[in-house]
């Protein structure tokens, strides 16, 4: 799902008796990158790298990048320039993620400060890459002029990284777990099939082991990740194929796991058993992110979305039949090549009709190598901007309306962290809305103890993006 956040991975402890070197990891883009960034930190901590939340003075800077829109690439290049100045003099700068995958070694020509380029499928090899650069630098200092001091690895070794990564130890009450990666859908605007590769599903027992470990370390909510997560079809130990719905059933049996979610899905893979899971699996939260992208059938076809607007709305109706309380959300692109004012009006119409609780919307960004980038009738930037603002107004409105329906109600909140004030906590509702609430407890220690609990909170006020409330004792 496209939560577009830039973050620094949380702090972890360096291995004892090794001189701590400092690392900074910046993850751009989607939640899968957030998950990958955490795993990179866990991989490098035993090598003596201590994580810090800024590039200042860092010996290793990793940019875990996103290639989905041009803006994300631009930000990465300007960050490289910035971090090069603030990091330690001899810092190793590494670029991973989807831009690393897409540009490969070419990236180093554009940004000579970069020593390592890798992709989403090779980050488990980071220790090797770092060692190669360090060895090369030492050899150069000793007079070997041609010693290699750069590494680029954009291989696609299927599932290898999951076997090579250490078990994680820094999961929170709500934590991501990648179960599927890659995409075979080839929407004509999207780089994901090229950067993340073909669809692959992790084996069931690997996922269950990781989930068990997470539960033992305090995770209460699992957010299953995949570019096409509802296309999941992993094998169990007997070689039987398991659907997402079946996997959710198995995960629901793990002690300590109270909530399950998954992102992001494709309408084509919204199967009967998944709809039944929303009705029958009590741990599966009533929230479903199902991007539609556009409301005009002409544009949906040009996007290669494999469904019409009517078919999409019929899927929503059916999902709501199984789970009347479900909160739906989606993604939109405006200004796709050939989009007329009439097409855009149809996008506004489907945004109304879908009754999303929230949705992400983007101006179309032509991506090199994708079919849509070469389509005629590209829409001028100023029109894209105007259309985006119009759509966002519609979506903000429906989000606020949805949030208002909770005023005065009592809901269950999974507490994830401390709030802004000493007696405030922050968490999420079953419908995935952020909730800030007061506890009436003035001791930080007592409040902190509630992190990870699922508490009843009375909602006193609904904002555009979050809810405010108070703890019911
Ligand atoms: N331009 C704009 N938005 C895009 N997305 C994917 N590719 C592009 C692009 N080229 C959006 C889609 C997708 C989300 C993750 O990003 O809405 O669902
Ligand atoms: Fe991109 Fe379409 Fe695949 Fe989603 S389904 S990752 S938008 S190609």
XYZ file of C-alpha atoms and ligand atoms in Angstrom:
499
model
C 0.000 0.000 0.000
C 1.265 3.388 -0.823
C 1.943 5.153 2.414
C 4.516 7.554 1.131
C 6.747 8.168 4.048
C 10.358 8.971 4.371
C 11.737 7.609 7.548
C 14.812 6.788 9.439
C 14.748 3.275 10.817
C 14.464 3.021 14.583
C 17.523 2.712 16.710
C 18.983 -0.680 17.542
C 21.883 -1.676 19.746
C 25.349 -2.254 18.263
C 27.088 -5.553 18.859
C 29.126 -5.581 21.996
C 32.927 -5.311 21.856
C 33.033 -3.981 18.285
C 33.968 -0.381 17.592
C 30.694 1.230 16.576
C 30.532 2.720 13.141
C 27.546 4.876 12.413
C 24.936 4.220 9.767
C 21.949 6.134 8.499
C 19.212 4.500 6.452
C 16.589 6.506 4.628
C 13.650 4.624 3.160
C 11.500 6.318 0.536
C 8.119 5.230 -0.785
C 5.979 2.260 0.160
C 5.702 0.093 3.278
C 7.706 -2.673 1.686
C 10.656 -0.300 1.638
C 10.053 0.461 5.312
C 10.179 -3.288 5.997
C 13.324 -3.684 3.854
C 14.995 -0.731 5.627
C 14.406 -2.371 9.019
C 15.836 -5.632 7.770
C 18.954 -3.845 6.452
C 19.508 -2.289 9.866
C 19.174 -5.685 11.508
C 21.596 -7.198 9.040
C 24.293 -4.578 9.627
C 23.979 -4.078 13.377
C 25.963 -7.256 14.173
C 28.771 -5.890 11.973
C 29.186 -3.037 14.417
C 27.065 -0.405 12.711
C 25.052 1.719 15.087
C 21.921 3.232 13.610
C 21.378 6.967 13.896
C 18.494 9.101 12.715
C 20.449 11.583 10.560
C 23.272 11.381 8.037
C 25.488 13.714 10.082
C 28.869 12.115 10.646
C 27.654 8.694 9.430
C 30.208 6.187 8.077
C 27.563 4.460 5.990
C 24.561 6.109 4.338
C 21.968 3.882 2.684
C 19.274 5.352 0.493
C 16.520 2.784 0.133
C 14.819 4.342 -2.841
C 11.492 4.485 -4.673
C 11.212 4.777 -8.460
C 7.460 4.988 -8.833
C 7.285 8.673 -9.714
C 9.898 11.084 -11.032
C 9.719 13.210 -7.895
C 11.037 10.345 -5.773
C 14.114 10.021 -8.024
C 14.746 13.770 -7.920
C 14.583 13.721 -4.136
C 17.094 10.880 -4.012
C 19.625 12.729 -6.168
C 19.335 15.886 -4.087
C 19.657 13.815 -0.887
C 22.865 12.211 -2.177
C 24.358 15.691 -2.606
C 23.198 16.753 0.846
C 24.273 13.624 2.726
C 27.686 13.575 1.025
C 28.413 16.903 2.688
C 27.114 16.019 6.150
C 28.271 12.384 6.442
C 31.803 11.440 7.604
C 34.598 12.303 5.133
C 35.093 8.773 3.903
C 31.501 7.663 4.233
C 30.262 4.874 2.004
C 27.115 5.952 0.189
C 24.910 3.079 -0.983
C 21.758 3.277 -3.077
C 19.317 0.392 -2.888
C 15.618 -0.071 -3.575
C 13.773 0.377 -6.840
C 15.840 3.252 -8.301
C 18.994 1.247 -7.625
C 17.407 -1.659 -9.501
C 16.220 0.487 -12.411
C 19.391 2.504 -12.969
C 22.038 -0.002 -11.885
C 25.658 1.017 -12.422
C 24.484 4.001 -14.525
C 23.471 5.644 -11.278
C 27.145 5.958 -10.278
C 27.881 7.927 -13.426
C 25.140 10.381 -12.506
C 26.166 10.424 -8.843
C 29.908 9.609 -8.487
C 29.689 9.880 -4.683
C 27.800 6.574 -4.691
C 29.940 3.477 -4.057
C 27.295 0.741 -3.905
C 24.185 0.171 -6.012
C 21.840 -2.701 -5.312
C 18.204 -3.664 -5.764
C 15.325 -4.895 -3.602
C 16.339 -8.532 -4.141
C 20.027 -8.244 -3.213
C 20.146 -6.207 -0.020
C 21.042 -9.278 2.035
C 24.432 -9.067 0.281
C 25.173 -5.623 1.784
C 27.883 -6.914 4.172
C 29.725 -8.357 1.146
C 29.361 -5.099 -0.814
C 30.677 -3.014 2.067
C 33.634 -5.303 2.546
C 34.514 -5.102 -1.160
C 34.474 -1.299 -1.093
C 36.559 -1.183 2.083
C 39.099 -3.663 0.700
C 39.316 -1.743 -2.563
C 39.891 1.511 -0.742
C 42.650 -0.026 1.387
C 44.325 -1.437 -1.716
C 44.162 1.932 -3.445
C 45.729 3.579 -0.409
C 48.524 0.998 -0.721
C 49.127 2.041 -4.323
C 46.913 -0.388 -6.325
C 45.491 2.222 -8.669
C 42.898 -0.036 -10.292
C 41.549 -1.762 -7.193
C 37.725 -1.790 -7.463
C 36.056 0.612 -5.037
C 32.525 0.372 -6.397
C 29.955 -2.417 -6.421
C 26.740 -2.748 -8.393
C 24.476 -5.769 -8.005
C 20.971 -5.782 -9.420
C 20.429 -9.524 -9.663
C 17.021 -11.141 -9.189
C 17.754 -14.169 -6.995
C 14.243 -15.398 -6.128
C 13.528 -15.517 -2.385
C 17.254 -15.782 -1.567
C 17.207 -12.704 0.638
C 14.512 -14.113 2.910
C 16.690 -17.141 3.636
C 19.789 -15.068 4.280
C 18.395 -12.314 6.493
C 18.667 -12.689 10.266
C 15.530 -12.884 12.398
C 14.362 -9.405 13.206
C 14.349 -8.080 16.741
C 12.861 -4.625 16.537
C 9.228 -5.178 15.648
C 6.565 -2.978 17.242
C 2.931 -3.686 18.256
C 1.956 -3.291 14.605
C 4.548 -4.633 12.202
C 5.010 -5.349 8.518
C 5.662 -8.802 7.179
C 6.426 -9.295 3.479
C 4.665 -12.401 2.129
C 4.692 -11.728 -1.604
C 6.774 -9.591 -3.880
C 6.727 -8.438 -7.466
C 4.022 -8.033 -10.028
C 2.964 -9.656 -13.299
C 0.145 -7.254 -14.073
C 2.120 -4.741 -16.135
C -0.122 -1.729 -15.775
C 1.202 0.493 -18.527
C 2.260 3.346 -16.211
C 4.051 1.295 -13.577
C 7.730 0.441 -13.025
C 7.113 -2.153 -10.326
C 7.132 -5.245 -12.592
C 10.579 -4.107 -13.807
C 12.072 -3.084 -10.459
C 10.615 -5.701 -8.105
C 10.384 -8.469 -10.692
C 7.816 -11.189 -11.296
C 5.293 -12.232 -8.642
C 6.711 -14.577 -6.064
C 5.118 -15.885 -2.866
C 7.117 -16.845 0.210
C 6.540 -20.390 1.485
C 3.889 -20.690 4.188
C 6.137 -22.155 6.888
C 8.683 -19.310 6.516
C 5.933 -16.762 7.007
C 4.468 -18.604 9.995
C 7.903 -18.852 11.630
C 8.545 -15.161 11.182
C 5.071 -14.280 12.451
C 5.558 -16.513 15.500
C 8.839 -14.791 16.278
C 7.179 -11.401 15.908
C 4.330 -12.388 18.214
C 6.837 -13.594 20.805
C 8.505 -10.194 20.605
C 5.305 -8.266 21.278
C 3.723 -7.776 17.852
C -0.087 -7.776 18.102
C -0.958 -6.723 14.571
C 0.544 -8.156 11.390
C 0.363 -6.100 8.235
C 1.079 -8.517 5.400
C 2.859 -6.855 2.513
C 2.993 -7.571 -1.174
C 2.759 -5.587 -4.414
C -0.138 -7.905 -5.284
C -0.711 -9.386 -1.893
C -4.063 -10.942 -2.746
C -2.376 -12.885 -5.555
C -0.461 -14.743 -2.813
C -0.164 -18.468 -3.596
C 2.618 -19.849 -1.407
C 3.244 -23.534 -0.815
C 2.828 -25.284 2.515
C 5.210 -28.020 3.712
C 3.185 -30.668 1.853
C 3.525 -28.777 -1.402
C -0.102 -27.609 -1.434
C -0.870 -24.153 -2.711
C -2.250 -21.814 -0.052
C -4.301 -18.712 -0.832
C -4.123 -15.445 1.090
C -7.401 -16.284 2.847
C -6.002 -19.645 4.030
C -2.759 -18.022 5.131
C -4.775 -15.493 7.144
C -6.549 -18.387 8.879
C -3.230 -19.949 9.834
C -1.822 -16.635 11.080
C -4.945 -16.062 13.158
C -4.043 -19.174 15.176
C -0.792 -17.659 16.457
C -1.064 -16.757 20.101
C -0.652 -13.044 20.730
C -1.640 -11.979 17.223
C -4.871 -10.044 17.606
C -5.156 -8.224 14.309
C -4.384 -8.957 10.670
C -4.262 -6.645 7.678
C -2.828 -6.879 4.169
C -1.761 -4.430 1.452
C -1.875 -3.870 -1.516
C -4.373 -5.714 -3.658
C -5.500 -5.986 -7.265
C -9.226 -6.207 -8.125
C -8.560 -9.215 -10.377
C -7.436 -11.311 -7.389
C -10.344 -10.476 -5.098
C -11.452 -14.058 -4.706
C -14.521 -15.511 -3.074
C -12.523 -17.001 -0.186
C -10.964 -13.620 0.569
C -14.391 -12.007 0.843
C -15.468 -14.854 3.103
C -12.356 -14.258 5.226
C -13.562 -10.707 5.928
C -16.769 -12.245 7.243
C -15.343 -15.293 9.012
C -11.854 -14.474 10.289
C -12.428 -12.398 13.425
C -8.831 -11.188 13.474
C -8.941 -9.817 9.946
C -9.653 -6.095 10.376
C -12.494 -4.537 8.364
C -10.239 -2.561 6.069
C -9.443 -3.244 2.420
C -7.155 -1.212 0.190
C -8.138 -1.967 -3.399
C -6.812 0.552 -5.933
C -9.004 1.426 -8.927
C -6.753 4.122 -10.485
C -9.386 5.703 -12.802
C -13.101 5.824 -13.526
C -13.127 5.883 -17.318
C -13.211 2.540 -19.099
C -11.171 3.951 -21.955
C -8.403 4.972 -19.532
C -8.640 1.744 -17.503
C -8.104 -0.173 -20.718
C -5.160 2.002 -21.750
C -3.731 1.398 -18.269
C -4.110 -2.383 -18.807
C -6.065 -2.685 -15.573
C -8.096 -5.733 -16.703
C -11.390 -4.468 -15.255
C -14.000 -1.846 -16.066
C -15.368 0.768 -13.676
C -18.618 -1.212 -13.431
C -16.792 -4.444 -12.634
C -14.797 -2.703 -9.934
C -17.938 -1.271 -8.301
C -19.554 -4.715 -8.441
C -16.554 -6.120 -6.527
C -16.980 -3.417 -3.871
C -20.684 -4.244 -3.546
C -19.889 -7.895 -3.100
C -17.166 -7.239 -0.506
C -19.646 -5.085 1.415
C -22.227 -7.851 1.259
C -19.819 -10.137 3.121
C -18.581 -7.445 5.479
C -21.044 -4.525 5.679
C -18.809 -2.663 8.114
C -15.738 -2.715 5.852
C -13.734 0.449 5.211
C -12.504 0.581 1.623
C -9.631 2.641 0.305
C -7.957 3.058 -3.067
C -5.396 4.754 -5.289
C -5.959 7.080 -8.238
C -3.882 8.457 -11.052
C -5.043 11.609 -12.817
C -3.642 12.955 -16.082
C -2.884 9.571 -17.646
C -2.080 10.041 -21.393
C -5.269 10.696 -23.366
C -7.352 11.569 -20.288
C -10.013 14.095 -21.341
C -12.132 16.264 -19.087
C -14.914 13.711 -19.525
C -12.635 10.846 -18.457
C -11.606 12.868 -15.429
C -15.250 13.488 -14.504
C -15.721 9.713 -14.537
C -12.827 9.388 -12.095
C -14.560 11.885 -9.794
C -17.770 9.878 -10.170
C -16.123 6.595 -9.162
C -14.409 8.353 -6.244
C -17.896 9.357 -5.023
C -19.453 5.993 -5.735
C -16.710 3.965 -4.017
C -17.291 5.679 -0.661
C -13.666 5.307 0.302
C -12.633 6.098 3.813
C -9.460 7.430 2.326
C -7.532 7.207 -0.891
C -4.203 8.200 -2.338
C -4.157 10.179 -5.540
C -1.292 11.066 -7.820
C -0.571 13.060 -10.950
C 0.591 10.697 -13.658
C 4.383 10.636 -13.875
C 5.841 9.198 -17.112
C 8.417 6.546 -16.218
C 11.156 5.626 -18.691
C 10.707 2.124 -20.079
C 6.968 1.873 -19.392
C 4.512 1.792 -22.338
C 2.490 4.808 -21.148
C 5.546 7.059 -21.221
C 5.532 6.760 -25.035
C 1.777 7.148 -25.505
C 0.499 10.152 -27.442
C -1.611 12.913 -25.882
C 0.373 13.367 -22.693
C -1.569 15.700 -20.403
C 0.076 19.062 -19.597
C 1.393 19.391 -16.019
C -0.866 22.327 -15.093
C -3.979 20.346 -16.031
C -2.753 17.332 -14.049
C -2.230 19.568 -11.028
C -5.703 21.085 -11.317
C -7.351 17.666 -11.669
C -5.395 16.291 -8.749
C -6.533 19.131 -6.485
C -10.171 18.553 -7.551
C -9.984 14.827 -6.825
C -8.209 15.329 -3.519
C -10.964 17.685 -2.362
C -13.567 14.973 -3.049
C -11.497 12.328 -1.255
C -10.727 14.545 1.776
C -14.389 15.240 2.118
C -15.379 11.594 2.185
C -12.589 10.826 4.670
C -13.819 13.498 7.068
C -17.396 12.297 6.702
C -16.315 8.767 7.562
C -14.307 9.909 10.584
C -17.294 11.910 11.869
C -19.385 8.746 12.085
C -17.227 7.713 15.065
C -17.912 10.777 17.220
C -19.420 9.670 20.520
C -18.727 5.982 19.787
C -16.435 3.669 21.726
C -13.909 1.772 19.626
C -11.001 -0.599 20.205
C -7.581 0.912 19.663
C -4.303 -0.966 19.369
C -1.838 1.293 21.185
C 1.326 1.787 19.145
C 3.210 4.649 20.772
C 3.202 7.594 23.155
C 1.224 10.613 22.004
C 2.314 14.256 21.938
C 1.634 14.788 25.660
C 2.580 12.772 28.728
C -0.948 11.437 29.261
C -1.607 10.784 25.574
C -1.267 7.617 23.543
C -1.537 6.930 19.846
C -2.839 3.917 17.987
C -5.180 2.681 15.267
C -8.835 1.783 15.073
C -10.024 -1.468 13.450
C -10.742 0.621 10.320
C -7.122 1.762 10.242
C -7.795 5.334 11.369
C -5.150 6.977 13.581
C -6.475 7.655 17.090
C -4.932 9.997 19.681
C -6.382 9.660 23.142
C -5.875 10.764 26.711
C -5.524 8.163 29.428
C -5.921 10.257 32.578
C -2.647 8.698 33.796
C 0.006 11.305 34.520
C 2.922 8.899 34.833
C 4.809 8.288 31.593
C 5.802 4.848 32.871
C 2.187 3.796 33.345
C 1.224 5.103 29.918
C 4.169 3.361 28.297
C 3.030 0.063 29.778
C -0.169 0.322 27.748
C 1.703 0.217 24.425
C 0.716 -3.015 22.679
C -2.644 -3.256 24.485
C -5.991 -3.071 22.749
C -8.037 -0.541 24.704
C -11.554 0.839 24.571
C -11.510 4.510 23.647
C -14.444 6.893 23.461
C -14.136 9.193 20.463
C -14.708 12.825 21.392
C -13.722 14.542 18.177
C -13.104 13.563 14.559
C -10.537 15.398 12.454
C -9.842 15.156 8.737
C -7.030 12.627 9.201
C -7.424 11.253 12.733
C -9.686 10.774 15.742
C -9.347 12.168 19.265
C -10.672 10.351 22.285
C -10.375 9.339 25.887
C -9.664 6.001 27.496
C -12.609 4.175 29.003
C -11.194 2.707 32.175
N 2.551 7.925 -11.944
C 1.749 8.249 -10.923
N 1.324 7.352 -10.012
C 1.744 6.085 -10.150
N 1.478 4.978 -9.416
C 2.153 3.953 -9.972
N 2.831 4.355 -11.038
C 2.585 5.684 -11.184
C 3.000 6.662 -12.122
N 3.791 6.364 -13.144
C 0.583 4.965 -8.269
C -0.603 4.010 -8.455
C -0.251 2.872 -7.542
C 0.514 3.577 -6.461
C 1.388 2.700 -5.650
O 1.296 4.536 -7.131
O -1.765 4.661 -7.997
O -1.385 2.188 -7.029
Fe 2.105 -1.520 -10.628
Fe -0.234 -2.392 -11.640
Fe 1.503 -4.129 -10.548
Fe 0.183 -2.397 -8.971
S -0.765 -4.020 -10.240
S 2.391 -2.876 -8.880
S 0.054 -0.582 -10.279
S 1.831 -2.926 -12.397
